[in-house]
Coordinates of C-alpha atoms in Angstrom, one line a residue:
M1 CA -12.8 3.8 17.1
G2 CA -15.8 1.2 16.3
G3 CA -17.9 1.6 12.9
Y4 CA -17.6 4.3 10.5
H5 CA -18.1 8.0 11.3
R6 CA -21.0 9.9 10.2
G7 CA -18.5 11.6 7.6
E8 CA -17.6 8.5 6.2
I9 CA -21.2 7.2 5.7
A10 CA -22.2 10.3 4.3
V11 CA -19.6 10.2 1.5
Q12 CA -20.6 6.3 0.7
E13 CA -24.1 7.0 0.3
R14 CA -23.4 9.9 -1.9
A15 CA -20.9 7.7 -4.0
G16 CA -23.6 4.6 -4.3
F17 CA -21.1 2.5 -2.1
A18 CA -22.7 1.8 1.4
R19 CA -23.3 -1.7 1.0
Q20 CA -19.7 -2.2 -0.3
A21 CA -18.4 -0.6 2.2
G22 CA -20.5 -2.1 4.9
H23 CA -18.8 -5.1 3.2
A24 CA -15.3 -4.0 3.3
H25 CA -15.7 -2.9 7.2
G26 CA -14.6 -6.6 8.4
A27 CA -10.9 -5.5 7.1
I28 CA -10.4 -3.0 9.9
G29 CA -9.2 -4.0 13.1
N30 CA -7.6 -2.9 15.8
T31 CA -4.6 -5.2 15.8
V32 CA -1.4 -6.3 13.8
P33 CA -1.7 -9.4 12.0
D34 CA 1.5 -11.6 12.3
V35 CA 2.1 -11.6 8.4
A36 CA 2.1 -7.3 9.3
V37 CA 4.4 -7.9 11.4
A38 CA 6.9 -9.3 9.5
F39 CA 6.0 -6.8 6.9
L40 CA 6.7 -3.7 9.2
A41 CA 9.9 -5.1 10.3
D42 CA 11.1 -4.9 6.6
Q43 CA 10.4 -1.4 6.1
P44 CA 12.6 1.4 6.1
H45 CA 10.1 4.0 6.3
L46 CA 6.8 5.2 7.3
V47 CA 4.4 7.8 6.1
V48 CA 2.9 9.8 9.4
G49 CA 0.4 12.4 9.1
G50 CA -1.1 14.5 11.9
T51 CA -1.6 17.9 13.3
D52 CA 0.8 20.5 14.7
E53 CA 0.6 23.3 17.2
R54 CA -0.9 25.4 15.4
G55 CA -3.8 22.8 14.6
R56 CA -2.6 22.6 10.9
V57 CA -2.6 18.8 9.6
W58 CA 1.0 17.8 7.8
A59 CA 2.1 14.6 6.1
T60 CA 5.5 13.6 6.5
Q61 CA 8.2 10.4 6.5
L62 CA 10.0 8.6 9.3
T63 CA 12.7 6.2 8.4
G64 CA 15.1 4.2 10.0
E65 CA 17.0 1.0 9.2
P66 CA 15.1 -2.2 8.5
G67 CA 13.9 -3.4 12.0
F68 CA 13.1 0.2 13.1
L69 CA 9.2 -0.8 13.2
T70 CA 8.2 -3.5 15.9
V71 CA 4.9 -4.6 17.1
P72 CA 5.5 -5.3 20.8
R73 CA 2.0 -6.3 21.2
P74 CA -1.0 -7.0 18.9
Q75 CA -2.4 -3.3 19.5
T76 CA 1.0 -1.5 20.0
L77 CA 3.6 -0.4 17.0
H78 CA 6.9 0.8 18.4
I79 CA 8.4 3.5 15.7
G80 CA 12.6 3.9 16.6
A81 CA 12.5 7.4 14.9
L82 CA 11.7 10.7 15.4
P83 CA 11.2 13.7 12.5
P84 CA 14.5 15.9 12.3
P85 CA 14.4 19.6 14.0
E86 CA 13.1 20.8 10.3
D87 CA 9.9 18.4 9.5
P88 CA 6.8 20.4 10.0
L89 CA 5.3 17.8 12.8
A90 CA 9.0 17.2 14.5
A91 CA 7.9 19.4 17.7
V92 CA 4.4 17.6 18.1
L93 CA 5.8 14.1 17.8
A94 CA 8.8 14.7 19.9
G95 CA 6.9 15.9 22.7
A96 CA 3.8 13.4 22.4
G97 CA 2.6 12.4 25.6
T98 CA 5.0 14.2 27.4
G99 CA 3.2 17.1 28.7
A100 CA 4.2 19.3 25.6
R101 CA 0.9 20.2 23.9
A102 CA 0.9 17.3 21.3
G103 CA -2.0 17.7 19.0
A104 CA -5.6 18.6 18.8
G105 CA -7.7 18.3 22.0
G106 CA -4.6 19.4 24.6
G107 CA -5.8 22.3 26.9
A108 CA -5.1 23.7 30.4
G109 CA -5.4 21.0 32.8
S110 CA -6.1 18.3 30.3
G111 CA -2.7 16.6 31.3
P112 CA -0.4 15.2 28.9
E113 CA -1.7 14.5 25.1
P114 CA -0.8 11.2 22.7
A115 CA -0.3 13.1 19.2
R116 CA -3.5 11.3 17.6
I117 CA -1.6 10.1 14.0
G118 CA -2.6 8.0 10.9
M119 CA 0.1 5.8 9.5
I120 CA 0.8 4.0 6.1
G121 CA 3.6 1.4 5.9
I122 CA 4.2 1.0 1.7
E123 CA 6.8 -1.3 0.1
P124 CA 6.8 0.1 -3.7
A125 CA 9.0 -2.8 -4.7
T126 CA 5.9 -5.4 -3.9
R127 CA 3.1 -2.7 -4.3
R128 CA 2.1 -3.9 -0.7
R129 CA 0.6 -1.2 2.0
M130 CA -0.6 -1.0 5.6
R131 CA -2.9 1.7 7.1
M132 CA -2.7 2.2 10.9
N133 CA -4.2 4.9 13.1
G134 CA -3.7 5.4 16.5
R135 CA -2.2 7.6 19.5
A136 CA 1.5 8.1 19.9
V137 CA 3.6 9.0 22.9
R138 CA 7.4 9.8 23.3
D139 CA 9.2 6.6 24.2
G140 CA 13.0 7.4 24.0
H141 CA 14.3 8.1 21.1
G142 CA 11.0 7.0 19.3
L143 CA 7.2 6.8 19.6
R144 CA 5.0 3.9 21.1
V145 CA 1.6 4.2 19.2
E146 CA -1.2 2.5 20.5
L147 CA -3.5 1.6 17.6
D148 CA -7.0 2.2 16.8
Q149 CA -7.6 1.1 13.2
V150 CA -5.3 -1.2 11.4
L151 CA -6.0 -2.6 7.4
S152 CA -4.5 -3.9 4.5
N153 CA -5.5 -2.0 1.4
C154 CA -4.9 -2.9 -2.3
P155 CA -1.8 -2.2 -4.5
K156 CA -3.8 -0.2 -7.1
Y157 CA -1.9 2.9 -8.1
I158 CA 1.2 2.2 -6.6
Q159 CA 4.2 3.1 -8.7
K160 CA 6.9 -0.1 -8.6
R161 CA 10.7 1.6 -7.3
D162 CA 13.2 -0.4 -5.5
H163 CA 15.4 1.9 -3.0
H164 CA 18.7 2.1 -1.5
P165 CA 20.1 4.3 1.3
V166 CA 22.2 7.4 0.6
T167 CA 26.2 6.4 1.2
D168 CA 27.1 10.0 2.4
Q169 CA 27.2 10.5 6.0
G170 CA 27.4 13.9 6.1
A171 CA 24.2 14.3 4.1
S172 CA 21.8 15.9 7.4
T173 CA 24.6 18.5 7.7
S174 CA 23.3 19.7 4.6
R175 CA 19.1 19.2 5.6
T176 CA 17.3 22.9 5.1
A177 CA 14.0 24.0 5.1
V178 CA 12.4 26.8 3.2
D179 CA 9.2 28.1 3.8
S180 CA 6.6 30.1 1.8
T181 CA 2.5 30.4 1.2
E182 CA 2.8 29.3 -2.3
L183 CA 4.2 26.9 -4.9
S184 CA 7.5 28.4 -6.3
P185 CA 7.8 27.4 -10.2
A186 CA 10.1 24.5 -9.4
Q187 CA 7.6 23.0 -6.9
Q188 CA 5.0 23.6 -9.4
R189 CA 6.9 21.3 -11.9
T190 CA 7.5 18.7 -9.0
L191 CA 3.8 18.4 -9.0
R192 CA 3.0 18.4 -12.7
A193 CA 5.6 15.5 -12.9
A194 CA 4.4 13.6 -9.8
D195 CA 3.3 9.6 -9.7
T196 CA 2.8 9.6 -5.9
F197 CA 1.5 11.6 -3.4
F198 CA 0.6 10.7 0.6
I199 CA -2.6 12.9 1.9
A200 CA -3.1 13.2 5.9
T201 CA -6.8 14.3 7.6
T202 CA -8.6 14.1 10.5
D203 CA -11.9 14.1 11.5
D204 CA -13.9 16.6 13.9
R205 CA -12.3 14.8 17.1
G206 CA -8.8 15.3 15.8
D207 CA -8.5 11.4 15.0
A208 CA -5.9 11.2 12.0
D209 CA -5.6 9.3 9.0
A210 CA -2.8 9.0 6.1
S211 CA -3.6 7.7 2.9
H212 CA -1.7 6.8 -0.7
R213 CA -2.5 8.4 -3.9
G214 CA -0.9 7.7 -7.4
G215 CA -1.4 7.9 -11.1
N216 CA 0.6 8.8 -14.3
P217 CA 2.7 11.9 -13.9
G218 CA 0.2 14.8 -14.5
F219 CA -2.6 13.6 -12.3
V220 CA -2.0 16.2 -10.2
Q221 CA -3.0 19.5 -12.0
V222 CA -2.0 22.7 -10.8
V223 CA -4.5 25.3 -11.2
S224 CA -2.7 27.9 -9.9
P225 CA 0.6 28.5 -7.0
R226 CA -2.1 27.7 -4.2
L227 CA -4.6 25.4 -6.0
L228 CA -4.4 21.7 -6.5
R229 CA -6.8 19.0 -8.2
W230 CA -6.5 15.4 -8.7
P231 CA -8.8 12.5 -9.6
D232 CA -10.4 10.5 -7.0
Y233 CA -10.3 7.3 -8.4
T234 CA -11.9 4.0 -7.6
G235 CA -10.9 2.7 -4.4
N236 CA -12.0 0.3 -1.3
A237 CA -15.2 1.9 -0.6
M238 CA -14.8 3.0 2.4
F239 CA -13.7 6.7 1.8
L240 CA -11.8 7.2 5.0
T241 CA -10.1 10.2 3.7
L242 CA -13.1 12.1 1.6
G243 CA -15.0 11.2 5.1
N244 CA -12.6 12.9 7.3
L245 CA -12.7 15.8 4.8
E246 CA -16.6 15.7 5.0
L247 CA -16.2 16.6 8.5
N248 CA -12.6 19.2 8.6
P249 CA -11.5 20.2 5.6
A250 CA -8.2 20.4 7.1
A251 CA -5.5 18.7 5.0
G252 CA -1.6 17.7 4.5
L253 CA 0.2 16.7 1.7
L254 CA 3.8 14.8 1.2
V255 CA 5.1 14.7 -2.0
P256 CA 8.4 12.9 -1.9
G257 CA 11.5 13.2 -3.9
W258 CA 12.4 10.0 -4.4
E259 CA 15.5 10.5 -6.3
T260 CA 16.9 13.3 -4.5
G261 CA 15.5 12.7 -1.0
T262 CA 13.6 16.4 -0.8
S263 CA 10.5 16.3 1.0
L264 CA 7.7 19.0 -0.5
H265 CA 5.0 19.0 2.5
L266 CA 1.7 21.1 1.9
T267 CA -0.5 22.0 4.2
G268 CA -4.2 23.5 3.6
S269 CA -8.0 22.4 3.3
A270 CA -9.5 20.3 0.9
R271 CA -12.8 19.9 -0.8
T272 CA -14.7 16.9 -3.1
V273 CA -16.1 17.9 -6.4
W274 CA -18.8 16.0 -7.3
D275 CA -20.2 18.1 -10.6
G276 CA -20.5 15.4 -13.2
D277 CA -19.4 17.6 -15.9
E278 CA -16.1 18.6 -14.1
V279 CA -15.5 15.4 -13.5
A280 CA -16.1 13.7 -16.8
R281 CA -13.0 15.7 -18.2
H282 CA -11.1 13.6 -16.0
P283 CA -10.5 9.7 -17.3
G284 CA -10.9 7.3 -15.1
A285 CA -12.1 9.8 -12.2
Q286 CA -15.4 9.0 -10.1
R287 CA -14.8 12.4 -8.2
L288 CA -12.2 15.3 -7.8
V289 CA -10.7 16.7 -5.0
E290 CA -9.2 20.2 -4.8
F291 CA -6.8 21.5 -2.2
E292 CA -6.4 25.1 -1.2
I293 CA -2.7 25.7 -0.1
A294 CA -2.2 27.8 2.9
A295 CA 1.6 27.0 3.5
V296 CA 4.7 25.1 2.0
R297 CA 7.9 23.6 3.6
E298 CA 10.3 21.9 1.4
V299 CA 13.2 19.7 3.3
A300 CA 16.2 19.3 1.3
A301 CA 17.9 16.1 2.4
A302 CA 14.8 15.1 4.8
S303 CA 15.5 11.1 3.7
P304 CA 18.7 8.8 3.6
L305 CA 16.6 7.0 0.7
R306 CA 16.8 7.1 -3.3
W307 CA 14.6 5.2 -5.5
S308 CA 14.7 3.7 -8.4
A309 CA 12.7 5.0 -11.3
P310 CA 9.3 4.0 -11.4
A311 CA 7.5 0.8 -13.3
F312 CA 4.0 2.6 -13.7
S313 CA 0.9 0.5 -12.0
R314 CA -1.6 -0.9 -14.8
F315 CA -4.2 0.6 -12.9
N316 CA -3.5 4.3 -13.4
P317 CA -6.2 5.9 -16.0
P318 CA -4.4 7.9 -18.5
T319 CA -4.6 11.8 -17.6
A320 CA -6.8 14.3 -18.6
G321 CA -5.2 16.3 -21.6

């Protein structure tokens, strides 16, 4: 993958950040620097975004003991884990590159397809994160990802948290999944209280990206059981997420249950709201994003990790009244 695609360029120009985006482009590579190899080796989780067998975009999380993420060569990431069966991306990632349909672009006679995925390695305790996008194939009990894009992101809007693993060895036996087409009252409360979520998008060719969004509790507005809205704050000027949405509105959200290990997955479509009067009602917002929910999957006991109460980022703007 070379320079910015036309969706990213269109958003950069409309937002007035084309020049800054040009300077920022030099931060995007396709190999993992040595310092990032060590960073990944310390992580117990990785956020992943991709497309399921029905063409829906989801965001999810893979976990393992530190060391489950390795870099056997600079352009390759090995992930020593697969999602559990209840995960919305389980079938696609388990079958990636094996002849099973794996993500967008597959078809009769096309041969085994890698799963095109976006990833974030994020360490809330130090507010460090890095983003990687590439093509994944099944490799034993994990995945091998050939990387197309690698970049580090700034620490803005990351809430500081420490983690510890669950000691209950039977936690996986209580893993259950509940599906719906709209948010329950309890799920609406979860979103209104959220200070962090992750968003997965793809461009019009199916290349995936996963990104972090953070703010003070209340920054995600539940407009209705099927409609969310949140402010888009000042970022790195690349507009990788909004650029994808310019070409393909499909998107997926992951809302982690930091204290419970529950994962709330949403899939649907998103659009950028540029209306100045509307944006002005949200402190710190440069734009807004509206997300229409098509499907919901809540997985209990999805993660073996539990996290401390957050120390909120000093960059978080106040929420709208």
